Rosetta silent file (secondary structure, phi, psi, omega in degrees, C-alpha in Angstrom):
SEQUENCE: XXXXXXXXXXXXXXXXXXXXXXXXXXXXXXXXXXXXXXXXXXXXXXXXXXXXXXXXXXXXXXXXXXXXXXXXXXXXXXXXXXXXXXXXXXXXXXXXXXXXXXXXXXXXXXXXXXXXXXXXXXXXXXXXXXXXXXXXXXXXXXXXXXXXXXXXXXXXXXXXXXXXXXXXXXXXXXXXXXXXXXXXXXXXXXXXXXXXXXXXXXXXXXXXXXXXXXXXXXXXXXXXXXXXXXXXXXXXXXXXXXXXXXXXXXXXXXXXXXXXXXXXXXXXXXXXXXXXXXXXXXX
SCORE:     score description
SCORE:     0.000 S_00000001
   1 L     0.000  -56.938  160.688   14.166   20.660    9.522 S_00000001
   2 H   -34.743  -28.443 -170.602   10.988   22.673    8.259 S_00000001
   3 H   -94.576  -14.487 -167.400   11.721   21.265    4.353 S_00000001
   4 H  -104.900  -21.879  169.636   12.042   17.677    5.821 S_00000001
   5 H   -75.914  -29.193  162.976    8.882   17.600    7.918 S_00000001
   6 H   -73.632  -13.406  162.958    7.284   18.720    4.555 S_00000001
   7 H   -48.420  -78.389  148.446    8.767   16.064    2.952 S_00000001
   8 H   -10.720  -54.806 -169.891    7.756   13.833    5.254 S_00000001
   9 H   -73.338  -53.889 -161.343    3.815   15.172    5.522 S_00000001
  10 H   -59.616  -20.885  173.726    4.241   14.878    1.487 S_00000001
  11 H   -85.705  -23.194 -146.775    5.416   11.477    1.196 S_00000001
  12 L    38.985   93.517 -171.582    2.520   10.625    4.188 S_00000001
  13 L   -75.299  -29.607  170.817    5.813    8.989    5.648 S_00000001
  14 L   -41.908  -48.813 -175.790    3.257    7.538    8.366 S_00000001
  15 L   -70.305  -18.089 -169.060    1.567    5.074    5.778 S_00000001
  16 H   -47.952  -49.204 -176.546    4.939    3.446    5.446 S_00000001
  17 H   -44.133  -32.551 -179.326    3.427    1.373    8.059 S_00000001
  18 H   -76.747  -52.753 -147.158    0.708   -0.445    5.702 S_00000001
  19 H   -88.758  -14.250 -169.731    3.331   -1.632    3.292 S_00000001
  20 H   -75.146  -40.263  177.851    6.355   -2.244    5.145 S_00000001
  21 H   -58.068  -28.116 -169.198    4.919   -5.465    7.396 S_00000001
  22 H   -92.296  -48.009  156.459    3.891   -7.335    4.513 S_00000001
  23 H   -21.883  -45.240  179.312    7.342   -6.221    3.012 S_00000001
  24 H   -97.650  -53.641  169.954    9.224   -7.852    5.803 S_00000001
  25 H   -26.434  -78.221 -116.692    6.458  -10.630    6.031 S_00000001
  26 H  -109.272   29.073  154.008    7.449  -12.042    2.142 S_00000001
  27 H  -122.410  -17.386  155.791   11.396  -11.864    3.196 S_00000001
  28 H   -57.223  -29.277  179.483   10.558  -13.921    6.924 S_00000001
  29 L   -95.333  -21.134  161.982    8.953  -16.310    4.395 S_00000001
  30 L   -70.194    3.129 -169.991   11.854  -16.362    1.885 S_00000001
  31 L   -98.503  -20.934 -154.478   13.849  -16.725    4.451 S_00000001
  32 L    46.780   34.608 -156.811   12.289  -19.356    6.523 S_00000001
  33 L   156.513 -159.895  161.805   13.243  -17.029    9.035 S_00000001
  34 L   -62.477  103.546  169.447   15.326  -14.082    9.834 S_00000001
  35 L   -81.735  168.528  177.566   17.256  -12.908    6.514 S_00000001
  36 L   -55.159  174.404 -167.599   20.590  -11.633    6.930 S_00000001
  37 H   -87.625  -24.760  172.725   20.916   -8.061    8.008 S_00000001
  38 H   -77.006  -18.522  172.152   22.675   -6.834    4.769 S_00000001
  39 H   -76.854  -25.266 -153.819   19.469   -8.012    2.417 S_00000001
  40 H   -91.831  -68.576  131.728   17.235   -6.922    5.512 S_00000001
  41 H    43.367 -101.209  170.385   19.197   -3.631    4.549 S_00000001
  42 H   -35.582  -52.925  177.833   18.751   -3.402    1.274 S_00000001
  43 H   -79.322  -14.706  160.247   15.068   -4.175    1.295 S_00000001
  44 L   -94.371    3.013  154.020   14.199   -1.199    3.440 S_00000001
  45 L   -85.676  -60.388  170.715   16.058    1.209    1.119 S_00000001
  46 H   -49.683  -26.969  161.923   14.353   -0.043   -1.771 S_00000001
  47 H   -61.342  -67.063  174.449   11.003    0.410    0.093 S_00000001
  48 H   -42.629  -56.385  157.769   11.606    3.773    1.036 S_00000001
  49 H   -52.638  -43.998 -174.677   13.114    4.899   -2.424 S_00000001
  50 H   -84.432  -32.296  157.067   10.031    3.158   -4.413 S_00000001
  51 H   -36.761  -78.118  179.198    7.497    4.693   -1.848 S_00000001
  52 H   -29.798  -52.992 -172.706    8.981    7.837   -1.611 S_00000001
  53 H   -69.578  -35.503  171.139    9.278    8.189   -5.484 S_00000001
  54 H   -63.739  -44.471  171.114    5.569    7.175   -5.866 S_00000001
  55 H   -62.436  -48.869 -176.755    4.051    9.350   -3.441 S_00000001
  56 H   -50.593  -57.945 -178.384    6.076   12.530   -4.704 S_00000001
  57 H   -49.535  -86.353 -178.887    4.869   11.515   -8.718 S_00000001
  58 H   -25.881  -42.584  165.749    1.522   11.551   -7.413 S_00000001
  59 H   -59.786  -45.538 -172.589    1.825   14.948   -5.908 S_00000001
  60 H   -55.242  -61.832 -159.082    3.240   16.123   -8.892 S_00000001
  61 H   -78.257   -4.237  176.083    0.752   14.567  -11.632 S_00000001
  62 L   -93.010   11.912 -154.550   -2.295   15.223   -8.704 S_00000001
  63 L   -98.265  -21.578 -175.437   -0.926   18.951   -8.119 S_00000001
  64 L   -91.517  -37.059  161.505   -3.846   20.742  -10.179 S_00000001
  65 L   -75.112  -36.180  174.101   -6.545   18.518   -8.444 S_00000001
  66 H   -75.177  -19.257  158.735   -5.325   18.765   -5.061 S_00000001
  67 H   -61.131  -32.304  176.851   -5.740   22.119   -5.365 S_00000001
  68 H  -107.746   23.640  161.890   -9.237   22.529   -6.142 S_00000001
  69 L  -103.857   99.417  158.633  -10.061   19.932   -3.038 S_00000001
  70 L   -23.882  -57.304  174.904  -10.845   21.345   -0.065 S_00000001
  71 L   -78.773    0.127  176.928   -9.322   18.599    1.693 S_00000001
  72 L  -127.773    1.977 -178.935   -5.900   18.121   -0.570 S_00000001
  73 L   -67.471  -40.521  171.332   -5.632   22.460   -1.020 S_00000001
  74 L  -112.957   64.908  163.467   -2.717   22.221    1.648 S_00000001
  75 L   -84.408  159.622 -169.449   -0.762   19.797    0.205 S_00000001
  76 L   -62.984  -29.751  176.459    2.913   20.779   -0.137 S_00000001
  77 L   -56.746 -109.564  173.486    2.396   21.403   -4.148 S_00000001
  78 L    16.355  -82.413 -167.760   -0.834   23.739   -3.616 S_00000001
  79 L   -74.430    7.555  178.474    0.174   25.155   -1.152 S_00000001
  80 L    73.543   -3.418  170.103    3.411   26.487   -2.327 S_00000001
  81 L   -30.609  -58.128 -176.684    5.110   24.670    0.657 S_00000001
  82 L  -122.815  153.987 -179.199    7.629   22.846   -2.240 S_00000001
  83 L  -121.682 -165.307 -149.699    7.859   23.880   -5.638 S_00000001
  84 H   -83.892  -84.430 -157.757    7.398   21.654   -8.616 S_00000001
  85 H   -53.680   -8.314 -179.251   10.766   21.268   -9.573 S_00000001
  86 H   -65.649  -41.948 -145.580   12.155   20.257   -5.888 S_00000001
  87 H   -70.005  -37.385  173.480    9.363   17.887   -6.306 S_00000001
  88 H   -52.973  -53.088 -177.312   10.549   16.325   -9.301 S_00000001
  89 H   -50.534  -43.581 -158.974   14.330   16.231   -8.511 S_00000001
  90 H   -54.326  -32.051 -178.852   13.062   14.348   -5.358 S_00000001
  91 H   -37.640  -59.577 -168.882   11.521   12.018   -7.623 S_00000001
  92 H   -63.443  -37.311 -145.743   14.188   11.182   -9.583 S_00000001
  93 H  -117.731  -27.115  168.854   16.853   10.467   -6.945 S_00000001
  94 H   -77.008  -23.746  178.430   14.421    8.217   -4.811 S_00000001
  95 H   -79.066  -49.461  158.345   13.618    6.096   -7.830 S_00000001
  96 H  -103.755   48.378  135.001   17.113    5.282   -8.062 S_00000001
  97 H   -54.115  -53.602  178.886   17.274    4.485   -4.867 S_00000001
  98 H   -82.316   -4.207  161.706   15.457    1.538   -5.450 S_00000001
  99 H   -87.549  -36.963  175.560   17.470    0.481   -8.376 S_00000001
 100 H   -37.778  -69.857 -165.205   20.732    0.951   -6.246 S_00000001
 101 H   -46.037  -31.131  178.813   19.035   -1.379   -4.101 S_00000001
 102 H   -82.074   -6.651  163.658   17.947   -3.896   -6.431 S_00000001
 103 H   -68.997  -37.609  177.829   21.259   -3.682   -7.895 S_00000001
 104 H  -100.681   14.956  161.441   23.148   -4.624   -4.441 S_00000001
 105 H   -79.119  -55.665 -156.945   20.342   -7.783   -3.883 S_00000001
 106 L  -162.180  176.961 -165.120   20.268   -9.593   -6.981 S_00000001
 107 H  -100.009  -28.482 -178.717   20.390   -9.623  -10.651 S_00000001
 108 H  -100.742   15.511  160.582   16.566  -10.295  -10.746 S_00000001
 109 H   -77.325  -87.747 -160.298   15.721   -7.519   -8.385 S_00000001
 110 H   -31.975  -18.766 -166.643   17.827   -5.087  -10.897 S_00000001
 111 H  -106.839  -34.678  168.558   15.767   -6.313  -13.979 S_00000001
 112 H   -87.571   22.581 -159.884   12.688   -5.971  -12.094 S_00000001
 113 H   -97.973  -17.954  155.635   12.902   -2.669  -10.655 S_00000001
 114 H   -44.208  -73.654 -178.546   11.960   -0.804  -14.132 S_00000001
 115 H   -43.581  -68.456  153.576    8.807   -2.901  -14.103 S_00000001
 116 H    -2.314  -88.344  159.935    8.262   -1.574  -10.110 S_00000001
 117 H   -25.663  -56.608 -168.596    8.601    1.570  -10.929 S_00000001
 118 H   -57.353  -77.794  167.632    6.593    1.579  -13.858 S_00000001
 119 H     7.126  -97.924 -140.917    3.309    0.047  -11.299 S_00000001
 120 H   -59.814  -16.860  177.325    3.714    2.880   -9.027 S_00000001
 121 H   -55.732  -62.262  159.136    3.804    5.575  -11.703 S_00000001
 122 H   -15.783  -46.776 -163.388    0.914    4.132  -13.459 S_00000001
 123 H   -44.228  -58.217  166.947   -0.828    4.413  -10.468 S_00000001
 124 L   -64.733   -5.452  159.670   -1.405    8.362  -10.564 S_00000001
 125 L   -99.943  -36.285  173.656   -3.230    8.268  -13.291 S_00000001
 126 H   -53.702   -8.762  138.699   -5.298    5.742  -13.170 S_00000001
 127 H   -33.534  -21.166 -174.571   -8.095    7.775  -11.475 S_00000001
 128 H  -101.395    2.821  170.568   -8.437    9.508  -14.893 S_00000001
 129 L  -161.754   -1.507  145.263   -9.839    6.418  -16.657 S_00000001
 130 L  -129.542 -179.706  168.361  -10.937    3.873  -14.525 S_00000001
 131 L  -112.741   21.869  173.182  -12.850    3.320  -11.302 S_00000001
 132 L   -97.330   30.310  149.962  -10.515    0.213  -10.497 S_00000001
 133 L   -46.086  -30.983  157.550   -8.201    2.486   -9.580 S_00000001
 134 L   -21.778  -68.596  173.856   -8.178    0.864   -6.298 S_00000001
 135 H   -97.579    9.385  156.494   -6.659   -2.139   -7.487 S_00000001
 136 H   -77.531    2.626  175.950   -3.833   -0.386   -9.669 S_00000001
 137 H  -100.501  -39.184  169.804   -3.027    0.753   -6.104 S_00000001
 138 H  -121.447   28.132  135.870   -2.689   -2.341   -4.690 S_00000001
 139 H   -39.123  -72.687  166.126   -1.205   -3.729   -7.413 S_00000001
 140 H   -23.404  -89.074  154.466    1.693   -1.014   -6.258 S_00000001
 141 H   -11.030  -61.091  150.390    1.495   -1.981   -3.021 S_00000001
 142 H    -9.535  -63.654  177.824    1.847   -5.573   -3.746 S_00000001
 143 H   -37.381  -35.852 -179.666    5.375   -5.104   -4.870 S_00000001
 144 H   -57.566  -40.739 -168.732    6.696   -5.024   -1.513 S_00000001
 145 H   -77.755  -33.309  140.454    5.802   -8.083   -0.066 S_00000001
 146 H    19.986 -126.534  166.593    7.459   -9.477   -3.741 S_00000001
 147 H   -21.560  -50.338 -178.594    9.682   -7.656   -4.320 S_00000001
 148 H   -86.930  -21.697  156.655   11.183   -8.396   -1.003 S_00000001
 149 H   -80.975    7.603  158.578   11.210  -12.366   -1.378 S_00000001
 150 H   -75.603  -40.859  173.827   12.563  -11.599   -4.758 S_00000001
 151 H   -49.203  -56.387 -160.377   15.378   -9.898   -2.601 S_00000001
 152 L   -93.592  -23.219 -173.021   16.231  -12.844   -0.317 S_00000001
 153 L  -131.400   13.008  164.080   15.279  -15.889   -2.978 S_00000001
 154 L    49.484    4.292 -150.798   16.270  -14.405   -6.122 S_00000001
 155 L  -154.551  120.880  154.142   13.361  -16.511   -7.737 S_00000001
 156 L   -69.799  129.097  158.706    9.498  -16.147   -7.787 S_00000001
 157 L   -98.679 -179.161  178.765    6.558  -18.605   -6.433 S_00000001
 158 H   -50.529  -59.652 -142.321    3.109  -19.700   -5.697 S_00000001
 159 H   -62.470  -71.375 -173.038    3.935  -18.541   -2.366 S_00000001
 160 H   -69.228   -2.618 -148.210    4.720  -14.492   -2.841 S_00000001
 161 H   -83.921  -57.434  162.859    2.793  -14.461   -5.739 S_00000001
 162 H   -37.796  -60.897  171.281   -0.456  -15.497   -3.046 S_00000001
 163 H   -56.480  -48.285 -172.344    0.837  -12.533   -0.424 S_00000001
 164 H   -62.217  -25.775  163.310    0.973  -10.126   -3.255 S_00000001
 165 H   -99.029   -0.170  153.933   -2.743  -10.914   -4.024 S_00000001
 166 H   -68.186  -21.194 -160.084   -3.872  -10.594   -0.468 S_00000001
 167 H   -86.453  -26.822 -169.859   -2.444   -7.435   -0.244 S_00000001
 168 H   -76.301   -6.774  179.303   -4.274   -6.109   -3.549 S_00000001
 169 H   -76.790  -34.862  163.973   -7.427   -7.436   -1.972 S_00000001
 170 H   -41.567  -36.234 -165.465   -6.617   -5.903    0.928 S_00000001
 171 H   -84.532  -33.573  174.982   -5.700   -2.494   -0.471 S_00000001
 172 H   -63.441  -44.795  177.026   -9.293   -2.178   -2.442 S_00000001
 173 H   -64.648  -36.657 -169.655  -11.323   -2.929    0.346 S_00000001
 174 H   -84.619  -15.265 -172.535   -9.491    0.102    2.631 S_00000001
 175 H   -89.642  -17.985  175.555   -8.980    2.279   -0.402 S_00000001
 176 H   -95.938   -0.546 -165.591  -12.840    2.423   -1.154 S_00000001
 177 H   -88.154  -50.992  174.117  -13.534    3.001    2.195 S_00000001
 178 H   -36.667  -50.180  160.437  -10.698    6.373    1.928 S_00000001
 179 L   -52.159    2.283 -163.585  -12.729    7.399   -1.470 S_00000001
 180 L   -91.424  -18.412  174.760  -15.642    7.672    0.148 S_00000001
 181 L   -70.979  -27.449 -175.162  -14.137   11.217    1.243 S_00000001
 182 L   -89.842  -39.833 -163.662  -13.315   12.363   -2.139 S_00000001
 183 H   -30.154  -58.166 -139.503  -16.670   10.912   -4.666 S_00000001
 184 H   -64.445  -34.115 -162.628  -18.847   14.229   -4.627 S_00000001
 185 H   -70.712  -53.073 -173.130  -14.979   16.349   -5.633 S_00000001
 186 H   -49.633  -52.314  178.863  -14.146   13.215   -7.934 S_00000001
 187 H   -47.903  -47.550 -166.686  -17.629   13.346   -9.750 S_00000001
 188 H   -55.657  -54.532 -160.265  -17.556   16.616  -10.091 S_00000001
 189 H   -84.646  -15.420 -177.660  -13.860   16.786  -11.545 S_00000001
 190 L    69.977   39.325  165.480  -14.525   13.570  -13.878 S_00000001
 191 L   -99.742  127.604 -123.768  -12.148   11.473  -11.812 S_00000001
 192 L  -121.184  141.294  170.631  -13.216    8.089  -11.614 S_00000001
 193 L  -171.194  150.183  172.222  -13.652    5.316   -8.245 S_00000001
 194 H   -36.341  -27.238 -171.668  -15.875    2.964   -7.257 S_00000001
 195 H   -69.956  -51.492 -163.326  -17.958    5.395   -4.829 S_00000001
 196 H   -64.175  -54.971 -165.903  -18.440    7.546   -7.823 S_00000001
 197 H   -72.422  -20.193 -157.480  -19.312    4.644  -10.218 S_00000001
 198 H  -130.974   -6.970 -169.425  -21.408    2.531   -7.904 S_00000001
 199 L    81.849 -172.320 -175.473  -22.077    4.794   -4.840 S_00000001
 200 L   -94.943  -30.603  176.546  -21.237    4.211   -1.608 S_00000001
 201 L   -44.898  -65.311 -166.340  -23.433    1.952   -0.518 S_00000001
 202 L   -78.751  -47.869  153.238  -22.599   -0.624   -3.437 S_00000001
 203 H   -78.468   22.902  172.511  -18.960    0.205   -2.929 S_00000001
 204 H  -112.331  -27.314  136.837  -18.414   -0.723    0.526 S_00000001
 205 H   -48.674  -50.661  170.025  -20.214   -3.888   -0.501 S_00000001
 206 H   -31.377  -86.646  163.584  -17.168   -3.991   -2.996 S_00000001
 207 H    -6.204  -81.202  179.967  -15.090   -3.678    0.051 S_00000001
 208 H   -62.153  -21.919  152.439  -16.288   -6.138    2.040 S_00000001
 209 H   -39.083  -71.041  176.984  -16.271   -8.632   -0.829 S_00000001
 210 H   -50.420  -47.053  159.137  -12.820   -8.095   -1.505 S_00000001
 211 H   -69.138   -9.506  157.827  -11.412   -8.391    2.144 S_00000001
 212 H   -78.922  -15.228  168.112  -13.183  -11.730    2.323 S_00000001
 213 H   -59.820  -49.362 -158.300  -11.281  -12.812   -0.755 S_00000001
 214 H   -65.523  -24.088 -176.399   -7.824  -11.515    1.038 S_00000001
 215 H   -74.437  -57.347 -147.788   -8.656  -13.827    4.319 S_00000001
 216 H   -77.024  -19.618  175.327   -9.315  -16.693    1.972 S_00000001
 217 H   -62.872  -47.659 -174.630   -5.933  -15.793   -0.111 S_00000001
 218 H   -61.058  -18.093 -155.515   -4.296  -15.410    3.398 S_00000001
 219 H   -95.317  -71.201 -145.453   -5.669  -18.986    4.385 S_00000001
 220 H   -69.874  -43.187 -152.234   -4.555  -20.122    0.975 S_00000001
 221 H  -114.541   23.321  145.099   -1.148  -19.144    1.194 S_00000001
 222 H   -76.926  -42.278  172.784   -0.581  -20.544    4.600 S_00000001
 223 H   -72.153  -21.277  168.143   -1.206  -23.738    3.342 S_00000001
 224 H   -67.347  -68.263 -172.530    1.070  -23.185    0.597 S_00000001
 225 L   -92.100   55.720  153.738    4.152  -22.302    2.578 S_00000001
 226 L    61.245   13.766 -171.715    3.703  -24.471    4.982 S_00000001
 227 L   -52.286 -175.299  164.981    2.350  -22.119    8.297 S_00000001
 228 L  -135.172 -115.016 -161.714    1.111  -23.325   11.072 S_00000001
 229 L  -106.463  -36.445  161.111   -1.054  -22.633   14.130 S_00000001
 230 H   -39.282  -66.124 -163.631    0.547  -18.782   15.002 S_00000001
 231 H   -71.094   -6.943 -178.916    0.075  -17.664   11.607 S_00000001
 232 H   -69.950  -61.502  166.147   -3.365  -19.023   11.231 S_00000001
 233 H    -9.916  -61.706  178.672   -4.103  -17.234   14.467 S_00000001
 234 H   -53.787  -71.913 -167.344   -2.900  -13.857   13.088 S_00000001
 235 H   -27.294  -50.288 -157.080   -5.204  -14.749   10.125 S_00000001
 236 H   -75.383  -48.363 -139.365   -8.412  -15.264   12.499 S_00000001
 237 H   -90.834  -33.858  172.997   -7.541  -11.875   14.648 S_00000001
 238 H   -40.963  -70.543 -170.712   -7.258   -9.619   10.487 S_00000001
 239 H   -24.515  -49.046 -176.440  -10.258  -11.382   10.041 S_00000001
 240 H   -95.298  -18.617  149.335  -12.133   -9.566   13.092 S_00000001
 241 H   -65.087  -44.995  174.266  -10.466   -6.444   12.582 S_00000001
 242 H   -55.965  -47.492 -171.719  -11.527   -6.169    9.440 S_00000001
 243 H   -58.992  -28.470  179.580  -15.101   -7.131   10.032 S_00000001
 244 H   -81.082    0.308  179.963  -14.689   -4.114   13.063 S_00000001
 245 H   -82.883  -81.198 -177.954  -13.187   -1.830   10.276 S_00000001
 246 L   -73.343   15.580  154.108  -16.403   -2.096    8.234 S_00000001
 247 L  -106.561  -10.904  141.282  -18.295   -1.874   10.860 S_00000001
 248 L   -59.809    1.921  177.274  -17.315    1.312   11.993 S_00000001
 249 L  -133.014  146.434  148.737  -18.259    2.795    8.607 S_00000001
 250 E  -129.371  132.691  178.041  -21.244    3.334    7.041 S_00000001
 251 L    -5.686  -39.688 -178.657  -22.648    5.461    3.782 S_00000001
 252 L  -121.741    8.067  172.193  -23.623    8.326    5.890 S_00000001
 253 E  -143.191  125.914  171.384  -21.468    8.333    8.482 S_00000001
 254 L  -104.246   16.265 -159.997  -17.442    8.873    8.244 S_00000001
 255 L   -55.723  -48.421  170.898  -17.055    9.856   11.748 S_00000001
 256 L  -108.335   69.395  165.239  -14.874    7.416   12.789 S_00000001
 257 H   -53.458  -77.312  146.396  -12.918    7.260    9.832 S_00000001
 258 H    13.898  -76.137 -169.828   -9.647    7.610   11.104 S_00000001
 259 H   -72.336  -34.808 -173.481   -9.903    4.780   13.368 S_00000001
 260 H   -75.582  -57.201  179.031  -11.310    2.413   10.522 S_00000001
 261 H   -74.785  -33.394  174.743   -8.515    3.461    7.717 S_00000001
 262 H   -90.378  -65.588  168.383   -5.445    3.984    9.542 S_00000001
 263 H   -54.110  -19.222 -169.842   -5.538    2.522   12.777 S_00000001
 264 L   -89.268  -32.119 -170.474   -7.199   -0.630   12.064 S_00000001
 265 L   -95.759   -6.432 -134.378   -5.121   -1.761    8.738 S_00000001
 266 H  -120.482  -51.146  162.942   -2.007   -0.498   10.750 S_00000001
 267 H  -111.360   16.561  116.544   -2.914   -3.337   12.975 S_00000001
 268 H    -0.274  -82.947 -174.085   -3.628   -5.613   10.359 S_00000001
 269 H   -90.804  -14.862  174.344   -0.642   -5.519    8.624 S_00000001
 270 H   -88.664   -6.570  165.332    1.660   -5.457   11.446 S_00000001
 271 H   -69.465  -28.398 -174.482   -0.517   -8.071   13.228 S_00000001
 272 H   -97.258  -29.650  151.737   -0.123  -10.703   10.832 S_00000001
 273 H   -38.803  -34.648  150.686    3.528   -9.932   10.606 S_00000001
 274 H   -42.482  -74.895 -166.512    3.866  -10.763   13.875 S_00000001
 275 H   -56.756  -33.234  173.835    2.301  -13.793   13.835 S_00000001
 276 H   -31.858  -65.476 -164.079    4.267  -14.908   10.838 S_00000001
 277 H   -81.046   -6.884 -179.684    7.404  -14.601   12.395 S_00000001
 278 H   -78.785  -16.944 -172.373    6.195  -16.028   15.642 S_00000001
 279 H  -102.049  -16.234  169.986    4.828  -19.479   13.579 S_00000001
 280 H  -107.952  -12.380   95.349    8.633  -19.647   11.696 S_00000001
 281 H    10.919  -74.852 -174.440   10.073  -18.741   14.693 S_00000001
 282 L  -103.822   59.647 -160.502    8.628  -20.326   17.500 S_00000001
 283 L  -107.456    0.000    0.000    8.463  -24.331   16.310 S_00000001
């Protein structure tokens, strides 16, 4: 029980929460509904396995930097908690998890779960040569919401295509506001993010750009599949949590961080999920 709560802290099993609603969102819309329960299944193995395997590769190829960060030094690597090769097996055996899965949805899950993969690996590095790392993250991230109407509809659109770019807009604006903890250790180490290239000030602007593109994507891709007056709804209530997200943060004050990055996109994405299924639902 001690190796699986470290597991757990190592994967941040907690975060599951931003990606899984928009995950289940883009199979309520391939679905027009409720998909059956063995793809409904499926698609929450493959989430788990393609998380799981990303966060552990990040510990792994981040294990020399989280060390010499005060604030990542008791990470399970670091901190001797796991050792490198545990971390690695784990690696391995959650990544094909998610091809098992994409193997029992469809034949174009199974061809695209290489490509998946590849995203989140990519991912860990890109800190080491750009400062749009941000949106190789929610690029990553994307995949779910996909990935999982790829599960249930075997076939890509406009439509997940839309969700998948709200989400990356989404994931830049909350991901510069999380970097704002790391810039002086990033500068320093000659690891690269918007705070560091543009400051904070100037990235936070970034931020708020980018979540007004994701409401107008979200807007966008109601009208595409055909929502109605629930899901706009959801749309309007993101909208003011986000604007109460960045308004809880500013350049020189992170106090109530916390509350802006977790709790707030936490009810974000499971707020519009809601609303989804309540506007294909509820006719």
């Amino acid at each position: 029980m001690g190796k699986l709560r470290v597991v757990l802290e190592m994967i941040k099993i907690e975060h599951t929460l931003f990606a899984l609603p928009f995950a289940l969102m883009g199979a309520l819309l391939a679905a027009r509904g409720l998909p059956d329960m063995r793809t409904l299944f499926w698609i929450l193995v493959a989430m788990v396995g393609a998380r799981s395997a990303a966060m552990a590769f990040n510990r792994l190829v981040d294990r020399d930097y989280d060390a010499k960060n005060p604030r990542t030094a008791s990470r399970a690597i670091p901190a001797g908690l796991v050792s490198v090769g545990f971390v690695r097996g784990f690696t391995v055996v959650t990544a094909l998890l998610l091809v098992l899965a994409a193997w029992q949805l469809n034949p174009l899950a199974l061809a695209l779960s290489p490509l998946a993969l590849g995203i989140v690996f990519l991912y860990s590095y890109t800190k080491r040569f750009t400062h749009w790392c941000h949106a190789f993250l929610g690029l990553a991230l994307a995949i779910a919401p996909v990935g999982a109407w790829v599960a249930v509809a075997g076939n890509l659109t406009l439509v997940p295509l839309t969700l998948g770019a709200a989400v990356v807009c989404w994931l830049v604006g909350f991901d510069t506001i999380y970097a704002l903890q790391d810039a002086d250790f990033d500068k320093n180490a000659g690891l690269h993010s918007l705070p560091v290239r543009f400051g904070a000030k100037t990235a936070l602007w970034i931020g708020r750009a980018s979540h007004a593109l994701m409401i107008v994507l979200l807007v966008l891709l109601g009208k595409l599949a055909g929502l109605h007056g629930w899901y706009f709804t959801g749309v309007g209530l993101a909208a003011a949590l986000i604007t109460t997200e960045h308004a809880l943060i500013s350049p020189s004050d992170l106090k109530r961080f916390n509350i802006a990055f977790f709790n707030v996109n936490i009810a974000v994405s499971c707020g519009l999920l809601l609303f989804t299924a309540l506007d294909l639902m509820v006719r």
